[in-house]
Short mmCIF file of C-alpha atoms in Angstrom, two decimals:
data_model
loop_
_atom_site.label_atom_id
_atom_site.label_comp_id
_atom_site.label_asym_id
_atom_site.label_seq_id
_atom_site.Cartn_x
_atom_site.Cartn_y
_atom_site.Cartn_z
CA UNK A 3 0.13 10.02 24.88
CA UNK A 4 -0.48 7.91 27.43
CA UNK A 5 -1.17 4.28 27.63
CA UNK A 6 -4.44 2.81 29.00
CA UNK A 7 -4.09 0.57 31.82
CA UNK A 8 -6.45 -2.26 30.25
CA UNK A 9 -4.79 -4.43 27.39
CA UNK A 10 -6.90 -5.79 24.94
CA UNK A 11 -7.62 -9.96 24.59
CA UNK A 12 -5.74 -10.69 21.45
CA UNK A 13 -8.14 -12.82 19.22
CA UNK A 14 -5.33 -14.16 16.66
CA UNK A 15 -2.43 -14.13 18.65
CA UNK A 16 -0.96 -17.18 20.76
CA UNK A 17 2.47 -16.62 22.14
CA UNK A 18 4.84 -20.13 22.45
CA UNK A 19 5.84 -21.49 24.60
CA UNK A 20 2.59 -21.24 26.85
CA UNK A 21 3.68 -20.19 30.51
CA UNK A 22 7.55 -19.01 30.06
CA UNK A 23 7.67 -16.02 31.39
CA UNK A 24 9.25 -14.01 27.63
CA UNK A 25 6.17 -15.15 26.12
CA UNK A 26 3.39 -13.79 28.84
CA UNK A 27 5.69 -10.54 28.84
CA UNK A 28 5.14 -10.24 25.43
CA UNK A 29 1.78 -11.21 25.36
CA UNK A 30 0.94 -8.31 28.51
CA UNK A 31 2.81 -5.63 25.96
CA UNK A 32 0.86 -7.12 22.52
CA UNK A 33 -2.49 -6.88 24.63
CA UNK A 34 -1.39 -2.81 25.80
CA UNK A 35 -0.89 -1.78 22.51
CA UNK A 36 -3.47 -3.74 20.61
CA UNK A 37 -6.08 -1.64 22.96
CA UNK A 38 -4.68 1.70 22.15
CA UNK A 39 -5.37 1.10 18.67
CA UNK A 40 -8.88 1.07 19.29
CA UNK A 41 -11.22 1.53 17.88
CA UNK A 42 -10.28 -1.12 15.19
CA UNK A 43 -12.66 -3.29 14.25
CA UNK A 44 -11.39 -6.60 14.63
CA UNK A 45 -13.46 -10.15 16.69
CA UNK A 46 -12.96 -13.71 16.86
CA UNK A 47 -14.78 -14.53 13.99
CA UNK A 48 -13.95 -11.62 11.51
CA UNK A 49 -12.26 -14.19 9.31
CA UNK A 50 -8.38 -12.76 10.24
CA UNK A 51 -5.96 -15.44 10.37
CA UNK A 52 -4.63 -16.78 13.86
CA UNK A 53 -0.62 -16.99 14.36
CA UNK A 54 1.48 -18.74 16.36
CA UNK A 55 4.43 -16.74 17.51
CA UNK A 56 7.44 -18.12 19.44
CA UNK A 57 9.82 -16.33 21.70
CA UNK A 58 11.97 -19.04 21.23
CA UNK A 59 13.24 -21.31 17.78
CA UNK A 60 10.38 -24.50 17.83
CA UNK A 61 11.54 -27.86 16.73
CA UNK A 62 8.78 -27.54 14.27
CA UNK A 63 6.99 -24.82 12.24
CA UNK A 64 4.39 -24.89 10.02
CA UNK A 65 1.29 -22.75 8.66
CA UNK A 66 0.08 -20.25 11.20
CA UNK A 67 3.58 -20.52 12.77
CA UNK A 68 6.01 -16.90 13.36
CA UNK A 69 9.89 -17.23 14.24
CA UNK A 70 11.60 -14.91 15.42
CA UNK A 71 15.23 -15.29 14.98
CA UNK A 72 17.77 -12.60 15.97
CA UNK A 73 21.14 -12.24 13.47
CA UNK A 74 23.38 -13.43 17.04
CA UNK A 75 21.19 -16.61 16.43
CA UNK A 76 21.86 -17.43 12.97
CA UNK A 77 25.77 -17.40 13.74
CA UNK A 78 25.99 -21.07 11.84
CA UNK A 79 24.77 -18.94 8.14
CA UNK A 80 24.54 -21.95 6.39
CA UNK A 81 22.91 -24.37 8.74
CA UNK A 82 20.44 -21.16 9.77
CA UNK A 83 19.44 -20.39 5.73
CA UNK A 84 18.75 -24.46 5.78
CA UNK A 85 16.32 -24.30 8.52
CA UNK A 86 14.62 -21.01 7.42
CA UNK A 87 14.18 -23.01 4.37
CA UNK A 88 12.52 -26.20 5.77
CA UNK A 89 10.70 -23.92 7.78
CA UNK A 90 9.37 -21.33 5.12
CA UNK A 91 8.65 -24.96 2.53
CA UNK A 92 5.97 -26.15 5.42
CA UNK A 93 4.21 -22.71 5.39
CA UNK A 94 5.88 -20.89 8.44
CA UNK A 95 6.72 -17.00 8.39
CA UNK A 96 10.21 -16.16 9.97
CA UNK A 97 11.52 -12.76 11.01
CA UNK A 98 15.21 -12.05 11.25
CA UNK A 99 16.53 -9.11 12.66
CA UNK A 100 19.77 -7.72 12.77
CA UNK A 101 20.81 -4.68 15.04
CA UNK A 102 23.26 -2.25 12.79
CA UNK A 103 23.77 1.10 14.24
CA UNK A 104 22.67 1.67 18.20
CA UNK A 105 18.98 2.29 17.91
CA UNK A 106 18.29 0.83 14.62
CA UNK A 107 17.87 -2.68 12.82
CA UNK A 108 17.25 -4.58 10.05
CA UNK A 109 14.31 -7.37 9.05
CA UNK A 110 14.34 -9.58 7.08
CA UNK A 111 10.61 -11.13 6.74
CA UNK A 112 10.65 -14.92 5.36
CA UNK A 113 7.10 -15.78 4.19
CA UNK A 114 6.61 -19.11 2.04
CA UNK A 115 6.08 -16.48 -0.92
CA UNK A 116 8.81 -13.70 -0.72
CA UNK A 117 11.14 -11.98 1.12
CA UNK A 118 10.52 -8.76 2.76
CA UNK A 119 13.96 -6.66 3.72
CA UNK A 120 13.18 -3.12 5.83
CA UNK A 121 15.21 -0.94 7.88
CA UNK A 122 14.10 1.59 11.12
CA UNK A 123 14.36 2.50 14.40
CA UNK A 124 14.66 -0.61 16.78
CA UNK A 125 12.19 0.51 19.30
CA UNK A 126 11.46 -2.07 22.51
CA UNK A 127 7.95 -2.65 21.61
CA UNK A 128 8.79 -3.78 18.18
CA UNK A 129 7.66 -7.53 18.21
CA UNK A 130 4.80 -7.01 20.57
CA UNK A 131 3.65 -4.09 18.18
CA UNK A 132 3.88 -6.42 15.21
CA UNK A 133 1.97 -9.25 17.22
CA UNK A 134 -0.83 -6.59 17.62
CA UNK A 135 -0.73 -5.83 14.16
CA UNK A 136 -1.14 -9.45 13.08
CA UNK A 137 -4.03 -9.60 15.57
CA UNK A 138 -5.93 -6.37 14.13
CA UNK A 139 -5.36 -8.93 10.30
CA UNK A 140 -2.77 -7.79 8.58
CA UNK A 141 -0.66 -9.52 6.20
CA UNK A 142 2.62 -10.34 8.03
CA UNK A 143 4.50 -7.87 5.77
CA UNK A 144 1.92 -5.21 6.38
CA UNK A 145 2.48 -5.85 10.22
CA UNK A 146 6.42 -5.53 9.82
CA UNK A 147 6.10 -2.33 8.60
CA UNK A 148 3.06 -0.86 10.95
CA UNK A 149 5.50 -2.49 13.99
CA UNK A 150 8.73 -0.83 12.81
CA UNK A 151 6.37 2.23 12.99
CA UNK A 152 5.50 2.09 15.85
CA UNK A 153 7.04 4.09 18.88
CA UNK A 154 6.67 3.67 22.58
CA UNK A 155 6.39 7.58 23.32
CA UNK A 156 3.38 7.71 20.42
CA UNK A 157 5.06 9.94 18.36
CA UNK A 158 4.07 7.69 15.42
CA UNK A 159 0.37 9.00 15.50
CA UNK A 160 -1.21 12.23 16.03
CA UNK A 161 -3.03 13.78 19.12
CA UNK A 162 -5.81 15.18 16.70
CA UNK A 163 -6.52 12.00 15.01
CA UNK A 164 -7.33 10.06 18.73
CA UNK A 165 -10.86 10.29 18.78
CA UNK A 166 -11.24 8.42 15.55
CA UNK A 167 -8.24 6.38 14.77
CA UNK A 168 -6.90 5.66 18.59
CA UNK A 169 -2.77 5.66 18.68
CA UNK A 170 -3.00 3.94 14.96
CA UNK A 171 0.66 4.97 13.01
CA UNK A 172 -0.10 8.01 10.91
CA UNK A 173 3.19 9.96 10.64
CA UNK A 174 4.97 8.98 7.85
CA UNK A 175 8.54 10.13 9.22
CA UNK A 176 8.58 6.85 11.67
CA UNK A 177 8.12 4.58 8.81
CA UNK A 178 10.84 1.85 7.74
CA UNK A 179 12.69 2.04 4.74
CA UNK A 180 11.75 -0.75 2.23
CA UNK A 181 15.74 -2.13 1.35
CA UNK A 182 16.84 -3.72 -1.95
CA UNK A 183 14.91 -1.15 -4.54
CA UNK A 184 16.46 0.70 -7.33
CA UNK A 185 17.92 3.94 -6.33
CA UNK A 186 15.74 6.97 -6.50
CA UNK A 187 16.43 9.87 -8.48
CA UNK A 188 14.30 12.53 -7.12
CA UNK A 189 10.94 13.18 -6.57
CA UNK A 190 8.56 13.07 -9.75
CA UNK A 191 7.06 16.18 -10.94
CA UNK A 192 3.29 17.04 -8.96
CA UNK A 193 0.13 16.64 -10.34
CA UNK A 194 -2.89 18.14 -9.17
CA UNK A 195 -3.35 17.80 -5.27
CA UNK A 196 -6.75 16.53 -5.60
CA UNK A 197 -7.01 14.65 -8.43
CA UNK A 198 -10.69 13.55 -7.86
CA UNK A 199 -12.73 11.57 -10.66
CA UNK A 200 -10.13 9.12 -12.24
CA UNK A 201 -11.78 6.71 -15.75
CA UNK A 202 -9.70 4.10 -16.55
CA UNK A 203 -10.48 3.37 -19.84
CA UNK A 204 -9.61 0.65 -22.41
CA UNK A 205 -8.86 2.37 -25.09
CA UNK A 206 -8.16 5.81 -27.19
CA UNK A 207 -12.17 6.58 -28.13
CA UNK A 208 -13.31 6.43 -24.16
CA UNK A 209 -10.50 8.89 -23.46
CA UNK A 210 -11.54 10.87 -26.35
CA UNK A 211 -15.26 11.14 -24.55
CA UNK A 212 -13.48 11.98 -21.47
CA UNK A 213 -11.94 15.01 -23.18
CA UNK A 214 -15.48 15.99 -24.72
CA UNK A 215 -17.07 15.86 -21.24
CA UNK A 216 -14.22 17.69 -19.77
CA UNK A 217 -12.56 15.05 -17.24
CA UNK A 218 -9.60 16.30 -15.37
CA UNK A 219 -7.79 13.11 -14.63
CA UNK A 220 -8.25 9.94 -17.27
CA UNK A 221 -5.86 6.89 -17.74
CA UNK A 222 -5.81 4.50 -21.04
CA UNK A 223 -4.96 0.94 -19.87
CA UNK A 224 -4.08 -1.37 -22.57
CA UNK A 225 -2.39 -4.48 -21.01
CA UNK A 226 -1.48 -6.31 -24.29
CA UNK A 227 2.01 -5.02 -25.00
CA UNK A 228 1.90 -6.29 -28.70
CA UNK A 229 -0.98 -4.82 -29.16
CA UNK A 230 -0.93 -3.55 -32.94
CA UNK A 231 -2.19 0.07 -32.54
CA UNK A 232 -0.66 0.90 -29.29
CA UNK A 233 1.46 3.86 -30.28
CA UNK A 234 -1.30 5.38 -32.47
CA UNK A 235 -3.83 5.04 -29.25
CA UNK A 236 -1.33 6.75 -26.55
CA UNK A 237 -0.48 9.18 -29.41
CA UNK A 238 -4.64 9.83 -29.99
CA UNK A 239 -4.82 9.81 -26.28
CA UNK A 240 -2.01 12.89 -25.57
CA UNK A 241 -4.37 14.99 -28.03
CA UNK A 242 -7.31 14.49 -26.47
CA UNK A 243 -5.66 15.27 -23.46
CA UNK A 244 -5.08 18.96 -24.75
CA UNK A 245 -8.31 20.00 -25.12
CA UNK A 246 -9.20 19.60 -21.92
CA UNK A 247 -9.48 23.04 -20.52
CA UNK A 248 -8.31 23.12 -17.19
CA UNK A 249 -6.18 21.07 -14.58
CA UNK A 250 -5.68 17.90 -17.46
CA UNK A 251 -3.77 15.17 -16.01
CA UNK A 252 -3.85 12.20 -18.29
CA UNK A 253 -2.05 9.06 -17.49
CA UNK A 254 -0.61 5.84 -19.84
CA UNK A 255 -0.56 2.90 -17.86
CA UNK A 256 2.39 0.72 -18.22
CA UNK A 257 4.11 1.76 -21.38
CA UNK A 258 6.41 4.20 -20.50
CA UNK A 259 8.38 4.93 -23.24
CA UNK A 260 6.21 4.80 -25.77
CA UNK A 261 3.99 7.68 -23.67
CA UNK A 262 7.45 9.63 -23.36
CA UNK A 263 8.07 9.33 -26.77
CA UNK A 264 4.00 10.96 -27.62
CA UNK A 265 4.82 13.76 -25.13
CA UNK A 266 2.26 11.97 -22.37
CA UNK A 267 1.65 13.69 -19.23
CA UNK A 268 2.25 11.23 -16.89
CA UNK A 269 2.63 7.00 -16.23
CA UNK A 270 0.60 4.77 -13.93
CA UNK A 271 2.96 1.69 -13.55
CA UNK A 272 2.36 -1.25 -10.89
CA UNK A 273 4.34 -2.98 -7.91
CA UNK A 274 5.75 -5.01 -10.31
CA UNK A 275 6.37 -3.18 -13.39
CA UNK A 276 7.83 -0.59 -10.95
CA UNK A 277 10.22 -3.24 -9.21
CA UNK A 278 11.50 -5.37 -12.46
CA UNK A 279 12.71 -1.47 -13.68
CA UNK A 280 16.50 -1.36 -13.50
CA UNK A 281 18.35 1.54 -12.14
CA UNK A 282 19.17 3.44 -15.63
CA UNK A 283 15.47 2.85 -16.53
CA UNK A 284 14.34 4.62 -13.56
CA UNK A 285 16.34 7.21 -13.89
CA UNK A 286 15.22 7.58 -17.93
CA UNK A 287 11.78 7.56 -16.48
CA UNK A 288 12.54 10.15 -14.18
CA UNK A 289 14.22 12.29 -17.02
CA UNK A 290 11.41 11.92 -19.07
CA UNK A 291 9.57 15.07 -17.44
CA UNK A 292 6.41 12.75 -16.90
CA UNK A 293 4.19 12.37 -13.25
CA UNK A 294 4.59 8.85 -12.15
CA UNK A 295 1.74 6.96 -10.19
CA UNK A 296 2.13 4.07 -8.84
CA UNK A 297 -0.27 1.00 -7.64
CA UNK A 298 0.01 -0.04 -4.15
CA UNK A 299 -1.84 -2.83 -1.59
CA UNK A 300 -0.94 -2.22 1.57
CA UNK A 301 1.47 -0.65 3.86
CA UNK A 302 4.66 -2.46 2.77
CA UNK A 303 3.56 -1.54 -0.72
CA UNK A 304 2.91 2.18 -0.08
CA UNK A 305 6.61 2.94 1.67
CA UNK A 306 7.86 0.73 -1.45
CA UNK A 307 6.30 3.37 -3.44
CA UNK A 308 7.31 5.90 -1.26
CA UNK A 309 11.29 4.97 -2.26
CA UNK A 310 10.69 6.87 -5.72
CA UNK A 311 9.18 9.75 -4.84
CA UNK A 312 5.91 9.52 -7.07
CA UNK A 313 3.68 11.94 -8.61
CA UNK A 314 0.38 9.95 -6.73
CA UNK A 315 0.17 6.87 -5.14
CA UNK A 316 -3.32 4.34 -5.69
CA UNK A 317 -4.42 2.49 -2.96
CA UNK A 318 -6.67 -0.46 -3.30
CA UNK A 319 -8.77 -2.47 -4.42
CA UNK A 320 -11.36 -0.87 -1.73
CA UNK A 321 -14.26 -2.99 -2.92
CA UNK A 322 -14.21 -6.50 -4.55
CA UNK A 323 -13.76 -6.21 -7.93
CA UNK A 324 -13.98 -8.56 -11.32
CA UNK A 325 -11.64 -5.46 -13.65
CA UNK A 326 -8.49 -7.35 -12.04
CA UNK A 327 -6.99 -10.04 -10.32
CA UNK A 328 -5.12 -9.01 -7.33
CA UNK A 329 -3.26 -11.56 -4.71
CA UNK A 330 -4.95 -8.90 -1.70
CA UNK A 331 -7.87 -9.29 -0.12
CA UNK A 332 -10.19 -6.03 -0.90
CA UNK A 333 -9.32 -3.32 1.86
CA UNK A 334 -12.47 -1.87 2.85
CA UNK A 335 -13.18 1.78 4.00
CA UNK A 336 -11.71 1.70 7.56
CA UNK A 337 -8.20 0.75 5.49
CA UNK A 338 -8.66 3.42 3.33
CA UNK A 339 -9.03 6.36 6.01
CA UNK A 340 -6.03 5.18 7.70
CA UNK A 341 -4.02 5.26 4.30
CA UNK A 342 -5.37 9.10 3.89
CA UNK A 343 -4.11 10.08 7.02
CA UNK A 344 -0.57 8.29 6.32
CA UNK A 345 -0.12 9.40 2.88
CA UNK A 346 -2.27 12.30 1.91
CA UNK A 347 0.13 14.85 4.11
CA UNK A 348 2.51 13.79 1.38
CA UNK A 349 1.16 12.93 -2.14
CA UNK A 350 -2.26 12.75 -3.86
CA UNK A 351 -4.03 9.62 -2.75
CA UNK A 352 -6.22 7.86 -5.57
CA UNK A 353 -8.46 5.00 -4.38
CA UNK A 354 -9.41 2.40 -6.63
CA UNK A 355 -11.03 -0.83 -6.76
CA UNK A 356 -15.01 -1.40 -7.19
CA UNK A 357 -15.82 2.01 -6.94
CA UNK A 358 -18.99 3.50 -8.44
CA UNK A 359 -21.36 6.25 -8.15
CA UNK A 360 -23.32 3.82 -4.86
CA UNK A 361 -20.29 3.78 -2.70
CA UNK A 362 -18.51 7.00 -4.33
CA UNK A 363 -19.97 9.09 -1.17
CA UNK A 364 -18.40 6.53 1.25
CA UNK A 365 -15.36 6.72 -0.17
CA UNK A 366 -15.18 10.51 -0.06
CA UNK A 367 -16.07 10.10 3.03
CA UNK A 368 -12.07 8.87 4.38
CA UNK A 369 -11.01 12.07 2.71
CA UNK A 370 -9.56 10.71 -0.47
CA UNK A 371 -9.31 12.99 -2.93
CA UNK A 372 -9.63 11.21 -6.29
CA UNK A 373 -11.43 8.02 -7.16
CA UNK A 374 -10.62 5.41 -9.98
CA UNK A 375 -13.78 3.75 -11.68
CA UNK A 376 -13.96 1.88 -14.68
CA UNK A 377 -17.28 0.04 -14.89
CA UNK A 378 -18.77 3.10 -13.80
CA UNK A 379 -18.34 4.62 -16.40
CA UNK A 380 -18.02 2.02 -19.17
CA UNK A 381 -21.18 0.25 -18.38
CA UNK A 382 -23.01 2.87 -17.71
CA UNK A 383 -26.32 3.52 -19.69
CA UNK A 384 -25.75 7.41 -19.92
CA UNK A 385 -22.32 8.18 -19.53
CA UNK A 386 -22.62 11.80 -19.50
CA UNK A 387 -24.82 11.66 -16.30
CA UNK A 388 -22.93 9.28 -14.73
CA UNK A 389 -19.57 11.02 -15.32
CA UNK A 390 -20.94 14.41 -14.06
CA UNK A 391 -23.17 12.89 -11.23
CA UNK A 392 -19.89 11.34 -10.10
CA UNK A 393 -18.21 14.83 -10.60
CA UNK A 394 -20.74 16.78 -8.55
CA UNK A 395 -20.02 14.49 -5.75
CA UNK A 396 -16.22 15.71 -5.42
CA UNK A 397 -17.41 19.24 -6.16
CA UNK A 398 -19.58 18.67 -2.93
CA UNK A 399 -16.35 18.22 -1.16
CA UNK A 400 -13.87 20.55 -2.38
#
């Protein structure tokens, strides 16, 4: 692929300090590759945040402030951990980045949150890739990762996807590895390619209408550990599950070995519940013969994922939505699609997230091939209809 010899303005991104020539270097390559992404839909007053990033350690750094510090820099460890600190306490981001073998390196992302630790290919147009990143609105973490991605000779996207997605990161193979997980112990058993129509439901007697209407894919979510009937729901659920006739692939969210222990298809865990798992309980999971889902929010979340070798991964939330409170900003469609073509080469892709039968067709629409609702179908005043007007959309697309 070849690169365009305009360069986009970057809306969001101010390179420090003004004038030196590092920073208008940078800027030139930030602007290159921020136009081949096009067409992304990004202006000056979408509401993205704006960052500050310096080639160079400021005196000060606060909110809206980057530093990028390189591990030959932070020689003094102590006095360097003290600064990130002061820095990181008066809102600044800070990426470190150490070189290990010739062609590859390691970041460490300090936000005033968390720590994010990767590990890829140290390509030259690293920073100004993640500066374009930052500029298109991305989380900083999210950025890392799409910048680590990237790859000067474009052989992070694909030629067939140009038209629609520009030279956005597609191909999963030139993704960083997310460092500091449990080890994995082999890829989960598959589930349905195409898992399409997804309830969530609260409780054993929706799942039990699930089975009479003949839903594929269902998941009971009960959040109160100590709740009193737990056991006999899951169990009531894992019944239901067999009499549904054909392709059944019913999920327990969270409570993993109590749905092992009733024989459960498969777990849907979160980022969390996934990450505070130690390695023997990953690897009982894994033993357990059941498909594992798991939640994600973005790209850092999805390679997180990607460590364990899921069953599915769940993207979202696509739309706003009042079912849960998540830190992330909804993702919207044009998210979505790009997530599809990253992920769906490799595992079933559920979206989820305000999704009902108005924007079902839109979300189709990206590709995805299974769709989580709740309200959808708990609110609605006929469920029957609403389940199988839902259904015939994915039956339109299969």
């Amino acid at each position: 692929m070849t690169t365009p010899a305009r360069a986009a303005r970057l809306s969001h991104v101010q390179w420090l300090p003004a004038g030196a020539p590092a920073a208008t270097a940078w800027q030139q390559a930030a602007g290159a590759i921020r136009a081949r992404l096009a067409p992304w839909p990004a202006t000056a007053d979408d509401g993205a945040p704006s960052w500050r990033l310096h080639v160079e350690p400021p005196a000060h750094a606060g909110q809206g402030d980057v530093v990028r510090l390189s591990a030959a820099s932070t020689h003094e460890a102590g006095a360097a951990s003290l600064q990130i600190d002061a820095w990181r306490a008066a809102g600044a981001v800070v990426l470190v980045t150490r070189a290990t073998v010739p062609g590859h390196a390691e970041d460490a992302l300090y936000t005033p949150d968390a720590v994010y630790r990767i590990a890829g290919v140290d390509d030259p147009a690293f920073f100004p890739a993640f500066a374009a990143f930052l500029d298109c609105g991305f989380a900083p973490h999210d950025a890392l990762v799409l910048g680590r991605a990237w790859r000067s000779d474009g052989s992070h996207a694909r030629a067939e996807d140009a038209a629609a997605l520009g030279e956005w990161p597609t191909v999963l193979e030139t993704f960083p590895t997310v460092l500091g997980q449990a080890p994995s112990p082999g890829r989960f058993p598959a589930c349905p390619p195409r898992l399409g129509l997804y309830p969530v439901l609260p409780d054993a007697g929706w799942c039990e209408r699930m089975a009479d209407l003949q839903v594929g894919t269902v998941q009971l979510r009960i959040k109160d550990p100590a709740h009193p009937g737990l056991r006999e729901q899951i169990a009531r659920v894992v019944r239901a599950a067999e009499r549904v006739s054909r392709d059944g692939a019913w999920f327990i969210n969270d409570h993993w070995r109590e749905a092992a222990q009733a024989g459960a298809y498969g777990v849907h865990l979160g980022q969390e519940d996934m990450a505070a798992l130690s390695a023997d309980e990953v690897a009982a999971l894994h033993a357990s013969g059941m498909r594992l889902g798991i939640s994600t929010h973005g790209y850092y979340e999805i390679l997180a994922a990607h460590h364990f070798r899921p069953s599915y991964l769940a993207v979202g939330a696509v739309f706003p939505t009042t079912t849960k409170v998540i830190a992330t900003a909804p993702q919207g469609l044009a998210k979505l699609a790009r997530y599809v073509k990253l992920v769906a080469p490799h595992y079933p892709l559920v979206a989820i997230g305000g999704i009902d039968a108005g924007n079902l067709p839109r979300v189709l629409d990206t590709g995805v091939g299974s769709a989580a609702v709740v309200r959808a179908v708990t609110q609605a005043a006929d469920v029957a209809a609403a389940v199988q007007g839902m259904q015939r959309e994915f039956a339109m697309r299969a």
